[in-house]
XYZ file of C-alpha atoms in Angstrom:
116
model
C 5.325 -6.756 6.647
C 3.612 -3.459 6.688
C 0.275 -3.061 7.668
C -0.537 0.017 7.287
C -0.614 0.381 4.143
C -4.352 1.838 3.549
C -6.437 3.638 5.851
C -9.085 1.583 8.012
C -10.856 2.439 10.980
C -12.369 5.735 12.397
C -11.255 4.843 16.350
C -7.652 5.136 15.452
C -6.677 8.571 14.334
C -4.338 10.954 15.061
C -4.296 14.365 14.517
C -0.539 15.681 12.571
C -0.052 18.811 10.974
C 2.837 17.885 8.962
C 4.738 15.476 7.562
C 7.446 16.143 10.156
C 4.864 15.642 12.699
C 5.713 11.389 11.393
C 8.994 11.794 12.160
C 8.996 9.836 15.239
C 6.565 7.184 14.230
C 6.734 3.873 13.259
C 7.537 3.522 9.623
C 4.357 1.601 8.510
C 2.142 4.373 9.894
C 4.333 7.025 8.315
C 4.081 5.310 5.184
C 0.189 5.150 5.606
C 0.303 8.910 6.220
C 2.538 9.748 2.908
C -0.235 6.981 0.212
C -3.212 8.889 1.491
C -1.831 12.101 1.162
C -3.535 13.323 3.956
C -1.621 15.566 6.783
C -4.979 15.293 8.787
C -5.857 11.926 10.014
C -3.395 9.211 10.373
C -4.600 5.686 11.889
C -2.784 3.309 13.298
C -3.428 -0.041 12.337
C -0.255 -1.084 13.854
C -1.377 -0.273 17.700
C -4.832 -1.808 17.252
C -3.393 -5.412 16.406
C -0.384 -4.970 18.950
C -3.733 -4.656 21.151
C -5.224 -8.033 19.957
C -1.668 -9.576 20.125
C -1.561 -8.928 23.937
C -4.828 -9.962 24.356
C -4.430 -13.089 22.339
C -1.591 -14.231 24.837
C -3.758 -13.201 27.880
C -7.177 -14.773 27.012
C -5.738 -17.576 24.362
C -8.148 -16.674 21.357
C -8.813 -13.715 19.161
C -12.614 -13.911 19.847
C -12.850 -10.195 21.235
C -16.473 -9.466 22.462
C -17.704 -6.519 20.447
C -18.230 -4.884 23.717
C -15.007 -5.328 25.669
C -15.232 -3.481 28.746
C -11.251 -3.197 29.215
C -11.104 -2.240 25.447
C -14.100 -1.317 23.666
C -11.923 0.202 20.577
C -10.619 -3.438 20.274
C -13.440 -5.323 20.187
C -14.743 -2.597 17.407
C -11.542 -2.848 15.703
C -11.453 -6.756 15.503
C -15.014 -6.740 14.288
C -14.297 -4.810 11.109
C -11.151 -6.769 10.613
C -14.220 -9.044 10.043
C -15.811 -7.457 7.815
C -13.367 -5.771 5.745
C -11.760 -9.378 5.288
C -15.258 -10.884 3.879
C -15.543 -7.746 1.588
C -12.258 -8.671 -0.026
C -13.336 -12.333 -0.235
C -16.760 -11.255 -1.575
C -15.362 -8.387 -4.049
C -12.342 -10.770 -5.316
C -15.452 -13.376 -6.049
C -17.268 -10.738 -7.926
C -13.932 -9.153 -9.585
C -14.517 -6.207 -8.024
C -12.896 -4.930 -4.419
C -13.987 -2.341 -2.306
C -12.307 -3.626 1.054
C -9.202 -1.709 3.195
C -8.309 -5.213 4.102
C -4.617 -6.043 2.139
C -2.862 -9.033 1.702
C 0.054 -8.323 4.253
C -2.846 -7.632 7.086
C -3.981 -10.776 6.170
C -0.822 -12.678 6.932
C 0.104 -11.120 9.956
C -3.267 -11.773 11.311
C -3.377 -15.356 10.498
C 0.171 -15.495 12.149
C -1.201 -14.844 15.688
C -4.285 -17.308 15.158
C -6.858 -14.723 13.947
C -10.334 -16.173 13.763
C -11.842 -15.047 10.624
């Protein structure tokens, strides 16, 4: 499963100038870069996901505080995942989806016991 097929959250931006700058990136991050056609920003959903997995292993749950002192960006990211998921569910109900949440991301988050 490749979680980074779409752009997601602002705190995870990496500045790049050309596609060749992405040569050492994980393929999922490179795919996000290519799909969105931008050469100035690259969102790294994968990194926050890995941080979440580490958090869950340490604390035993996915309820990261919004202002988690050790990693404030992770708290923001987790909140954003829940918001995007709710937007996706609402869009499915109304027949229109304006969420950046993808099925592959949902599967990955569910796999680690993410609490929506």
